[in-house]
């Protein structure tokens, strides 16, 4: 399981995030997703810690805390939803017909 960290400053690095969370235990991994097109950070990240107790301590201490000028959101990450469903969104626009 991992921790979701939201409302991050776009200046935050993986090292910054690791430093904050290591106060609550062993940080196994930090991920900061970036925008595919611009390569810029997306303002959220994920942190994995060694034990559930460490994760709980970090969540309790950091959720709602101000860090780098922002009130960050920290909670258990929800499993990623499967994106294989077609949805109804047609990226190409236009009506039926062929492409």
mmCIF file of N, CA, C and O in Angstrom:
data_model
loop_
_atom_site.group_PDB
_atom_site.id
_atom_site.type_symbol
_atom_site.label_atom_id
_atom_site.label_comp_id
_atom_site.label_asym_id
_atom_site.label_seq_id
_atom_site.Cartn_x
_atom_site.Cartn_y
_atom_site.Cartn_z
ATOM 1 N N UNK A 1 0.849 -1.182 0.000
ATOM 2 C CA UNK A 1 0.000 0.000 0.000
ATOM 3 C C UNK A 1 0.890 1.240 0.000
ATOM 4 O O UNK A 1 2.010 1.215 0.466
ATOM 5 N N UNK A 2 0.366 2.327 -0.531
ATOM 6 C CA UNK A 2 1.162 3.546 -0.511
ATOM 7 C C UNK A 2 0.307 4.725 -0.061
ATOM 8 O O UNK A 2 -0.902 4.609 0.109
ATOM 9 N N UNK A 3 0.978 5.834 0.118
ATOM 10 C CA UNK A 3 0.348 7.056 0.605
ATOM 11 C C UNK A 3 0.236 8.037 -0.558
ATOM 12 O O UNK A 3 1.198 8.241 -1.305
ATOM 13 N N UNK A 4 -0.944 8.641 -0.692
ATOM 14 C CA UNK A 4 -1.158 9.709 -1.675
ATOM 15 C C UNK A 4 -0.842 11.030 -0.999
ATOM 16 O O UNK A 4 -1.273 11.270 0.131
ATOM 17 N N UNK A 5 -0.084 11.884 -1.673
ATOM 18 C CA UNK A 5 0.236 13.211 -1.153
ATOM 19 C C UNK A 5 -0.190 14.222 -2.218
ATOM 20 O O UNK A 5 0.353 14.242 -3.322
ATOM 21 N N UNK A 6 -1.184 15.031 -1.902
ATOM 22 C CA UNK A 6 -1.723 15.961 -2.883
ATOM 23 C C UNK A 6 -1.540 17.413 -2.499
ATOM 24 O O UNK A 6 -1.156 17.744 -1.373
ATOM 25 N N UNK A 7 -1.825 18.279 -3.453
ATOM 26 C CA UNK A 7 -1.687 19.731 -3.325
ATOM 27 C C UNK A 7 -0.241 20.138 -3.054
ATOM 28 O O UNK A 7 0.031 21.050 -2.281
ATOM 29 N N UNK A 8 0.670 19.438 -3.729
ATOM 30 C CA UNK A 8 2.090 19.748 -3.556
ATOM 31 C C UNK A 8 2.496 20.947 -4.405
ATOM 32 O O UNK A 8 1.948 21.168 -5.485
ATOM 33 N N UNK A 9 3.480 21.665 -3.935
ATOM 34 C CA UNK A 9 4.093 22.713 -4.724
ATOM 35 C C UNK A 9 4.758 22.063 -5.940
ATOM 36 O O UNK A 9 5.278 20.947 -5.851
ATOM 37 N N UNK A 10 4.745 22.753 -7.063
ATOM 38 C CA UNK A 10 5.371 22.210 -8.264
ATOM 39 C C UNK A 10 6.897 22.208 -8.153
ATOM 40 O O UNK A 10 7.579 21.661 -9.001
ATOM 41 N N UNK A 11 7.423 22.804 -7.098
ATOM 42 C CA UNK A 11 8.862 22.844 -6.869
ATOM 43 C C UNK A 11 9.377 21.629 -6.097
ATOM 44 O O UNK A 11 10.578 21.421 -5.981
ATOM 45 N N UNK A 12 8.479 20.830 -5.544
ATOM 46 C CA UNK A 12 8.869 19.696 -4.704
ATOM 47 C C UNK A 12 9.617 18.637 -5.526
ATOM 48 O O UNK A 12 9.231 18.321 -6.639
ATOM 49 N N UNK A 13 10.679 18.101 -4.927
ATOM 50 C CA UNK A 13 11.431 17.017 -5.559
ATOM 51 C C UNK A 13 11.192 15.719 -4.784
ATOM 52 O O UNK A 13 10.683 15.749 -3.655
ATOM 53 N N UNK A 14 11.607 14.605 -5.365
ATOM 54 C CA UNK A 14 11.501 13.325 -4.663
ATOM 55 C C UNK A 14 12.305 13.342 -3.376
ATOM 56 O O UNK A 14 11.869 12.796 -2.360
ATOM 57 N N UNK A 15 13.457 13.987 -3.407
ATOM 58 C CA UNK A 15 14.286 14.078 -2.200
ATOM 59 C C UNK A 15 13.583 14.876 -1.105
ATOM 60 O O UNK A 15 13.644 14.513 0.070
ATOM 61 N N UNK A 16 12.913 15.983 -1.487
ATOM 62 C CA UNK A 16 12.170 16.785 -0.506
ATOM 63 C C UNK A 16 11.117 15.932 0.192
ATOM 64 O O UNK A 16 10.982 15.944 1.419
ATOM 65 N N UNK A 17 10.353 15.210 -0.607
ATOM 66 C CA UNK A 17 9.272 14.394 -0.077
ATOM 67 C C UNK A 17 9.813 13.278 0.813
ATOM 68 O O UNK A 17 9.288 13.019 1.901
ATOM 69 N N UNK A 18 10.886 12.669 0.380
ATOM 70 C CA UNK A 18 11.515 11.615 1.166
ATOM 71 C C UNK A 18 11.985 12.140 2.521
ATOM 72 O O UNK A 18 11.791 11.485 3.553
ATOM 73 N N UNK A 19 12.580 13.328 2.526
ATOM 74 C CA UNK A 19 13.071 13.933 3.776
ATOM 75 C C UNK A 19 11.943 14.120 4.784
ATOM 76 O O UNK A 19 12.098 13.844 5.968
ATOM 77 N N UNK A 20 10.802 14.607 4.327
ATOM 78 C CA UNK A 20 9.670 14.861 5.229
ATOM 79 C C UNK A 20 9.131 13.548 5.787
ATOM 80 O O UNK A 20 8.878 13.426 6.986
ATOM 81 N N UNK A 21 8.976 12.550 4.937
ATOM 82 C CA UNK A 21 8.362 11.299 5.374
ATOM 83 C C UNK A 21 9.296 10.421 6.189
ATOM 84 O O UNK A 21 8.835 9.615 6.994
ATOM 85 N N UNK A 22 10.607 10.583 6.032
ATOM 86 C CA UNK A 22 11.513 9.710 6.784
ATOM 87 C C UNK A 22 11.509 10.016 8.279
ATOM 88 O O UNK A 22 11.977 9.218 9.073
ATOM 89 N N UNK A 23 10.910 11.131 8.668
ATOM 90 C CA UNK A 23 10.735 11.413 10.099
ATOM 91 C C UNK A 23 9.784 10.406 10.743
ATOM 92 O O UNK A 23 9.756 10.265 11.963
ATOM 93 N N UNK A 24 8.976 9.724 9.923
ATOM 94 C CA UNK A 24 7.960 8.802 10.436
ATOM 95 C C UNK A 24 8.303 7.341 10.177
ATOM 96 O O UNK A 24 7.523 6.460 10.517
ATOM 97 N N UNK A 25 9.456 7.078 9.576
ATOM 98 C CA UNK A 25 9.868 5.705 9.333
ATOM 99 C C UNK A 25 10.717 5.588 8.075
ATOM 100 O O UNK A 25 11.199 6.580 7.538
ATOM 101 N N UNK A 26 10.866 4.359 7.609
ATOM 102 C CA UNK A 26 11.690 4.080 6.438
ATOM 103 C C UNK A 26 10.889 4.299 5.161
ATOM 104 O O UNK A 26 9.850 3.677 4.954
ATOM 105 N N UNK A 27 11.403 5.180 4.313
ATOM 106 C CA UNK A 27 10.761 5.449 3.028
ATOM 107 C C UNK A 27 11.331 4.471 2.009
ATOM 108 O O UNK A 27 12.530 4.442 1.764
ATOM 109 N N UNK A 28 10.451 3.659 1.428
ATOM 110 C CA UNK A 28 10.898 2.672 0.442
ATOM 111 C C UNK A 28 10.931 3.256 -0.966
ATOM 112 O O UNK A 28 11.820 2.948 -1.746
ATOM 113 N N UNK A 29 9.947 4.090 -1.285
ATOM 114 C CA UNK A 29 9.882 4.630 -2.645
ATOM 115 C C UNK A 29 9.068 5.920 -2.662
ATOM 116 O O UNK A 29 8.119 6.070 -1.912
ATOM 117 N N UNK A 30 9.456 6.838 -3.540
ATOM 118 C CA UNK A 30 8.727 8.089 -3.754
ATOM 119 C C UNK A 30 8.497 8.239 -5.254
ATOM 120 O O UNK A 30 9.423 8.049 -6.045
ATOM 121 N N UNK A 31 7.279 8.578 -5.639
ATOM 122 C CA UNK A 31 6.948 8.820 -7.042
ATOM 123 C C UNK A 31 6.302 10.187 -7.170
ATOM 124 O O UNK A 31 5.388 10.511 -6.417
ATOM 125 N N UNK A 32 6.777 10.971 -8.125
ATOM 126 C CA UNK A 32 6.146 12.254 -8.450
ATOM 127 C C UNK A 32 5.773 12.219 -9.938
ATOM 128 O O UNK A 32 6.622 12.470 -10.790
ATOM 129 N N UNK A 33 4.533 11.873 -10.250
ATOM 130 C CA UNK A 33 4.133 11.808 -11.662
ATOM 131 C C UNK A 33 4.290 13.155 -12.361
ATOM 132 O O UNK A 33 4.097 14.212 -11.753
ATOM 133 N N UNK A 34 4.658 13.093 -13.632
ATOM 134 C CA UNK A 34 4.790 14.306 -14.430
ATOM 135 C C UNK A 34 3.808 14.263 -15.589
ATOM 136 O O UNK A 34 3.371 13.194 -16.015
ATOM 137 N N UNK A 35 3.478 15.429 -16.087
ATOM 138 C CA UNK A 35 2.592 15.545 -17.234
ATOM 139 C C UNK A 35 3.285 14.964 -18.461
ATOM 140 O O UNK A 35 4.445 15.278 -18.723
ATOM 141 N N UNK A 36 2.589 14.132 -19.210
ATOM 142 C CA UNK A 36 3.185 13.484 -20.387
ATOM 143 C C UNK A 36 3.651 14.482 -21.436
ATOM 144 O O UNK A 36 4.661 14.280 -22.079
ATOM 145 N N UNK A 37 2.878 15.537 -21.622
ATOM 146 C CA UNK A 37 3.196 16.470 -22.703
ATOM 147 C C UNK A 37 4.213 17.532 -22.307
ATOM 148 O O UNK A 37 5.077 17.884 -23.090
ATOM 149 N N UNK A 38 4.112 18.034 -21.068
ATOM 150 C CA UNK A 38 5.003 19.123 -20.675
ATOM 151 C C UNK A 38 6.197 18.653 -19.850
ATOM 152 O O UNK A 38 7.183 19.367 -19.729
ATOM 153 N N UNK A 39 6.084 17.471 -19.235
ATOM 154 C CA UNK A 39 7.158 16.989 -18.373
ATOM 155 C C UNK A 39 7.179 17.648 -17.006
ATOM 156 O O UNK A 39 8.024 17.355 -16.177
ATOM 157 N N UNK A 40 6.217 18.533 -16.755
ATOM 158 C CA UNK A 40 6.158 19.233 -15.459
ATOM 159 C C UNK A 40 5.455 18.380 -14.413
ATOM 160 O O UNK A 40 4.598 17.570 -14.739
ATOM 161 N N UNK A 41 5.803 18.575 -13.139
ATOM 162 C CA UNK A 41 5.126 17.834 -12.067
ATOM 163 C C UNK A 41 3.616 18.117 -12.089
ATOM 164 O O UNK A 41 3.182 19.192 -12.502
ATOM 165 N N UNK A 42 2.849 17.154 -11.603
ATOM 166 C CA UNK A 42 1.400 17.277 -11.632
ATOM 167 C C UNK A 42 0.812 17.733 -10.303
ATOM 168 O O UNK A 42 -0.396 17.824 -10.162
ATOM 169 N N UNK A 43 1.663 17.970 -9.293
ATOM 170 C CA UNK A 43 1.172 18.505 -8.025
ATOM 171 C C UNK A 43 0.740 17.449 -7.021
ATOM 172 O O UNK A 43 0.107 17.764 -6.020
ATOM 173 N N UNK A 44 1.074 16.198 -7.288
ATOM 174 C CA UNK A 44 0.790 15.153 -6.314
ATOM 175 C C UNK A 44 1.862 14.077 -6.430
ATOM 176 O O UNK A 44 2.647 14.066 -7.375
ATOM 177 N N UNK A 45 1.885 13.192 -5.437
ATOM 178 C CA UNK A 45 2.866 12.123 -5.457
ATOM 179 C C UNK A 45 2.432 10.958 -4.601
ATOM 180 O O UNK A 45 1.358 10.986 -3.980
ATOM 181 N N UNK A 46 3.277 9.936 -4.568
ATOM 182 C CA UNK A 46 3.016 8.741 -3.778
ATOM 183 C C UNK A 46 4.263 8.376 -3.004
ATOM 184 O O UNK A 46 5.370 8.491 -3.516
ATOM 185 N N UNK A 47 4.069 7.945 -1.767
ATOM 186 C CA UNK A 47 5.179 7.540 -0.907
ATOM 187 C C UNK A 47 4.869 6.149 -0.370
ATOM 188 O O UNK A 47 3.756 5.898 0.104
ATOM 189 N N UNK A 48 5.835 5.255 -0.465
ATOM 190 C CA UNK A 48 5.705 3.926 0.140
ATOM 191 C C UNK A 48 6.648 3.855 1.322
ATOM 192 O O UNK A 48 7.810 4.224 1.217
ATOM 193 N N UNK A 49 6.110 3.347 2.435
ATOM 194 C CA UNK A 49 6.917 3.198 3.638
ATOM 195 C C UNK A 49 6.993 1.718 4.008
ATOM 196 O O UNK A 49 6.259 0.900 3.461
ATOM 197 N N UNK A 50 7.869 1.384 4.950
ATOM 198 C CA UNK A 50 8.114 -0.023 5.283
ATOM 199 C C UNK A 50 6.940 -0.727 5.949
ATOM 200 O O UNK A 50 6.694 -1.893 5.693
ATOM 201 N N UNK A 51 6.257 -0.023 6.837
ATOM 202 C CA UNK A 51 5.158 -0.680 7.562
ATOM 203 C C UNK A 51 3.896 0.172 7.522
ATOM 204 O O UNK A 51 3.940 1.386 7.304
ATOM 205 N N UNK A 52 2.784 -0.491 7.778
ATOM 206 C CA UNK A 52 1.510 0.217 7.829
ATOM 207 C C UNK A 52 1.483 1.199 9.006
ATOM 208 O O UNK A 52 0.881 2.266 8.920
ATOM 209 N N UNK A 53 2.151 0.849 10.098
ATOM 210 C CA UNK A 53 2.206 1.739 11.268
ATOM 211 C C UNK A 53 2.911 3.048 10.909
ATOM 212 O O UNK A 53 2.490 4.121 11.329
ATOM 213 N N UNK A 54 4.004 2.931 10.141
ATOM 214 C CA UNK A 54 4.726 4.140 9.715
ATOM 215 C C UNK A 54 3.850 4.987 8.797
ATOM 216 O O UNK A 54 3.820 6.210 8.920
ATOM 217 N N UNK A 55 3.143 4.330 7.887
ATOM 218 C CA UNK A 55 2.246 5.062 6.986
ATOM 219 C C UNK A 55 1.176 5.799 7.769
ATOM 220 O O UNK A 55 0.896 6.967 7.517
ATOM 221 N N UNK A 56 0.577 5.100 8.738
ATOM 222 C CA UNK A 56 -0.483 5.711 9.547
ATOM 223 C C UNK A 56 0.054 6.910 10.329
ATOM 224 O O UNK A 56 -0.600 7.957 10.392
ATOM 225 N N UNK A 57 1.238 6.784 10.902
ATOM 226 C CA UNK A 57 1.839 7.889 11.658
ATOM 227 C C UNK A 57 2.067 9.099 10.751
ATOM 228 O O UNK A 57 1.783 10.244 11.132
ATOM 229 N N UNK A 58 2.572 8.857 9.538
ATOM 230 C CA UNK A 58 2.832 9.953 8.592
ATOM 231 C C UNK A 58 1.532 10.617 8.158
ATOM 232 O O UNK A 58 1.435 11.853 8.108
ATOM 233 N N UNK A 59 0.517 9.820 7.863
ATOM 234 C CA UNK A 59 -0.777 10.369 7.446
ATOM 235 C C UNK A 59 -1.364 11.227 8.552
ATOM 236 O O UNK A 59 -1.802 12.367 8.322
ATOM 237 N N UNK A 60 -1.374 10.688 9.783
ATOM 238 C CA UNK A 60 -1.942 11.423 10.920
ATOM 239 C C UNK A 60 -1.222 12.740 11.162
ATOM 240 O O UNK A 60 -1.836 13.756 11.479
ATOM 241 N N UNK A 61 0.096 12.726 11.014
ATOM 242 C CA UNK A 61 0.888 13.926 11.302
ATOM 243 C C UNK A 61 0.843 14.959 10.176
ATOM 244 O O UNK A 61 0.878 16.167 10.437
ATOM 245 N N UNK A 62 0.778 14.505 8.931
ATOM 246 C CA UNK A 62 0.988 15.428 7.808
ATOM 247 C C UNK A 62 -0.274 15.869 7.068
ATOM 248 O O UNK A 62 -0.248 16.882 6.376
ATOM 249 N N UNK A 63 -1.387 15.148 7.193
ATOM 250 C CA UNK A 63 -2.589 15.541 6.463
ATOM 251 C C UNK A 63 -3.061 16.911 6.940
ATOM 252 O O UNK A 63 -3.281 17.132 8.126
ATOM 253 N N UNK A 64 -3.156 17.850 6.014
ATOM 254 C CA UNK A 64 -3.592 19.209 6.333
ATOM 255 C C UNK A 64 -2.471 20.139 6.771
ATOM 256 O O UNK A 64 -2.698 21.326 6.988
ATOM 257 N N UNK A 65 -1.259 19.605 6.879
ATOM 258 C CA UNK A 65 -0.125 20.433 7.309
ATOM 259 C C UNK A 65 0.281 21.399 6.189
ATOM 260 O O UNK A 65 0.119 21.089 5.008
ATOM 261 N N UNK A 66 0.813 22.541 6.579
ATOM 262 C CA UNK A 66 1.324 23.480 5.578
ATOM 263 C C UNK A 66 2.769 23.118 5.280
ATOM 264 O O UNK A 66 3.583 22.941 6.184
ATOM 265 N N UNK A 67 3.066 22.981 4.002
ATOM 266 C CA UNK A 67 4.433 22.663 3.578
ATOM 267 C C UNK A 67 4.698 23.365 2.265
ATOM 268 O O UNK A 67 3.924 23.259 1.321
ATOM 269 N N UNK A 68 5.762 24.126 2.216
ATOM 270 C CA UNK A 68 6.159 24.898 1.032
ATOM 271 C C UNK A 68 5.011 25.795 0.544
ATOM 272 O O UNK A 68 4.744 25.882 -0.649
ATOM 273 N N UNK A 69 4.328 26.397 1.516
ATOM 274 C CA UNK A 69 3.274 27.362 1.183
ATOM 275 C C UNK A 69 1.936 26.756 0.800
ATOM 276 O O UNK A 69 1.042 27.457 0.344
ATOM 277 N N UNK A 70 1.780 25.452 0.972
ATOM 278 C CA UNK A 70 0.517 24.791 0.616
ATOM 279 C C UNK A 70 0.055 23.876 1.737
ATOM 280 O O UNK A 70 0.868 23.294 2.440
ATOM 281 N N UNK A 71 -1.257 23.738 1.867
ATOM 282 C CA UNK A 71 -1.830 22.771 2.810
ATOM 283 C C UNK A 71 -1.925 21.440 2.077
ATOM 284 O O UNK A 71 -2.753 21.277 1.176
ATOM 285 N N UNK A 72 -1.054 20.515 2.439
ATOM 286 C CA UNK A 72 -1.001 19.254 1.692
ATOM 287 C C UNK A 72 -2.068 18.272 2.185
ATOM 288 O O UNK A 72 -2.501 18.330 3.336
ATOM 289 N N UNK A 73 -2.491 17.411 1.277
ATOM 290 C CA UNK A 73 -3.440 16.339 1.584
ATOM 291 C C UNK A 73 -2.657 15.036 1.603
ATOM 292 O O UNK A 73 -1.936 14.738 0.654
ATOM 293 N N UNK A 74 -2.813 14.284 2.674
ATOM 294 C CA UNK A 74 -2.083 13.032 2.818
ATOM 295 C C UNK A 74 -3.066 11.957 3.272
ATOM 296 O O UNK A 74 -3.706 12.103 4.302
ATOM 297 N N UNK A 75 -3.204 10.900 2.471
ATOM 298 C CA UNK A 75 -4.078 9.790 2.852
ATOM 299 C C UNK A 75 -3.655 8.512 2.147
ATOM 300 O O UNK A 75 -2.761 8.540 1.310
ATOM 301 N N UNK A 76 -4.310 7.418 2.498
ATOM 302 C CA UNK A 76 -3.995 6.143 1.845
ATOM 303 C C UNK A 76 -4.338 6.262 0.371
ATOM 304 O O UNK A 76 -5.390 6.762 0.006
ATOM 305 N N UNK A 77 -3.439 5.803 -0.475
ATOM 306 C CA UNK A 77 -3.688 5.840 -1.919
ATOM 307 C C UNK A 77 -4.759 4.811 -2.251
ATOM 308 O O UNK A 77 -4.755 3.708 -1.727
ATOM 309 N N UNK A 78 -5.671 5.212 -3.131
ATOM 310 C CA UNK A 78 -6.693 4.287 -3.599
ATOM 311 C C UNK A 78 -6.114 3.508 -4.774
ATOM 312 O O UNK A 78 -5.320 4.039 -5.532
ATOM 313 N N UNK A 79 -6.541 2.258 -4.945
ATOM 314 C CA UNK A 79 -6.034 1.493 -6.095
ATOM 315 C C UNK A 79 -6.369 2.209 -7.400
ATOM 316 O O UNK A 79 -7.437 2.814 -7.528
ATOM 317 N N UNK A 80 -5.450 2.153 -8.339
ATOM 318 C CA UNK A 80 -5.650 2.808 -9.627
ATOM 319 C C UNK A 80 -6.784 2.136 -10.379
ATOM 320 O O UNK A 80 -6.846 0.911 -10.454
ATOM 321 N N UNK A 81 -7.685 2.941 -10.924
ATOM 322 C CA UNK A 81 -8.808 2.376 -11.665
ATOM 323 C C UNK A 81 -8.342 1.911 -13.031
ATOM 324 O O UNK A 81 -7.468 2.514 -13.639
ATOM 325 N N UNK A 82 -8.947 0.856 -13.504
ATOM 326 C CA UNK A 82 -8.619 0.322 -14.823
ATOM 327 C C UNK A 82 -9.138 1.277 -15.883
ATOM 328 O O UNK A 82 -10.304 1.635 -15.884
ATOM 329 N N UNK A 83 -8.270 1.708 -16.778
ATOM 330 C CA UNK A 83 -8.657 2.688 -17.792
ATOM 331 C C UNK A 83 -9.000 2.056 -19.133
ATOM 332 O O UNK A 83 -9.067 2.736 -20.132
ATOM 333 N N UNK A 84 -9.201 0.751 -19.164
ATOM 334 C CA UNK A 84 -9.445 0.078 -20.431
ATOM 335 C C UNK A 84 -10.845 0.322 -20.979
ATOM 336 O O UNK A 84 -11.085 0.131 -22.144
ATOM 337 N N UNK A 85 -11.781 0.719 -20.126
ATOM 338 C CA UNK A 85 -13.146 0.925 -20.609
ATOM 339 C C UNK A 85 -13.161 2.052 -21.628
ATOM 340 O O UNK A 85 -12.398 3.008 -21.550
ATOM 341 N N UNK A 86 -14.038 1.938 -22.579
ATOM 342 C CA UNK A 86 -14.069 2.881 -23.688
ATOM 343 C C UNK A 86 -14.530 4.268 -23.318
ATOM 344 O O UNK A 86 -14.184 5.235 -23.961
ATOM 345 N N UNK A 87 -15.320 4.387 -22.275
ATOM 346 C CA UNK A 87 -15.850 5.706 -21.939
ATOM 347 C C UNK A 87 -16.766 6.167 -23.051
ATOM 348 O O UNK A 87 -17.220 5.398 -23.864
ATOM 349 N N UNK A 88 -17.067 7.420 -23.166
ATOM 350 C CA UNK A 88 -17.901 7.889 -24.251
ATOM 351 C C UNK A 88 -17.235 9.045 -24.949
ATOM 352 O O UNK A 88 -17.807 9.687 -25.810
ATOM 353 N N UNK A 89 -16.027 9.295 -24.583
ATOM 354 C CA UNK A 89 -15.333 10.478 -25.083
ATOM 355 C C UNK A 89 -14.650 10.156 -26.396
ATOM 356 O O UNK A 89 -13.853 9.241 -26.486
ATOM 357 N N UNK A 90 -14.973 10.924 -27.415
ATOM 358 C CA UNK A 90 -14.386 10.708 -28.744
ATOM 359 C C UNK A 90 -13.351 11.778 -28.981
ATOM 360 O O UNK A 90 -13.689 12.928 -29.228
ATOM 361 N N UNK A 91 -12.085 11.431 -28.917
ATOM 362 C CA UNK A 91 -11.005 12.430 -29.035
ATOM 363 C C UNK A 91 -10.956 13.068 -30.407
ATOM 364 O O UNK A 91 -10.488 14.172 -30.554
ATOM 365 N N UNK A 92 -11.382 12.376 -31.402
ATOM 366 C CA UNK A 92 -11.252 12.899 -32.766
ATOM 367 C C UNK A 92 -12.391 13.823 -33.146
ATOM 368 O O UNK A 92 -12.331 14.452 -34.185
ATOM 369 N N UNK A 93 -13.410 13.868 -32.353
ATOM 370 C CA UNK A 93 -14.533 14.746 -32.648
ATOM 371 C C UNK A 93 -15.333 14.225 -33.840
ATOM 372 O O UNK A 93 -15.110 13.131 -34.341
ATOM 373 N N UNK A 94 -16.284 14.996 -34.291
ATOM 374 C CA UNK A 94 -17.061 14.588 -35.448
ATOM 375 C C UNK A 94 -18.096 13.545 -35.098
ATOM 376 O O UNK A 94 -18.179 13.072 -33.984
ATOM 377 N N UNK A 95 -18.904 13.195 -36.065
ATOM 378 C CA UNK A 95 -19.963 12.231 -35.849
ATOM 379 C C UNK A 95 -19.471 10.818 -36.037
ATOM 380 O O UNK A 95 -18.287 10.544 -35.942
ATOM 381 N N UNK A 96 -20.401 9.915 -36.353
ATOM 382 C CA UNK A 96 -20.076 8.496 -36.556
ATOM 383 C C UNK A 96 -19.042 8.354 -37.653
ATOM 384 O O UNK A 96 -17.945 8.867 -37.572
ATOM 385 N N UNK A 97 -19.348 7.690 -38.706
ATOM 386 C CA UNK A 97 -18.461 7.626 -39.872
ATOM 387 C C UNK A 97 -17.091 7.042 -39.613
ATOM 388 O O UNK A 97 -16.750 6.706 -38.502
ATOM 389 N N UNK A 98 -16.318 6.961 -40.643
ATOM 390 C CA UNK A 98 -14.976 6.401 -40.542
ATOM 391 C C UNK A 98 -13.948 7.483 -40.308
ATOM 392 O O UNK A 98 -14.160 8.633 -40.632
ATOM 393 N N UNK A 99 -12.772 7.051 -39.861
ATOM 394 C CA UNK A 99 -11.696 8.007 -39.608
ATOM 395 C C UNK A 99 -10.746 7.927 -40.743
ATOM 396 O O UNK A 99 -9.844 7.405 -40.943
#
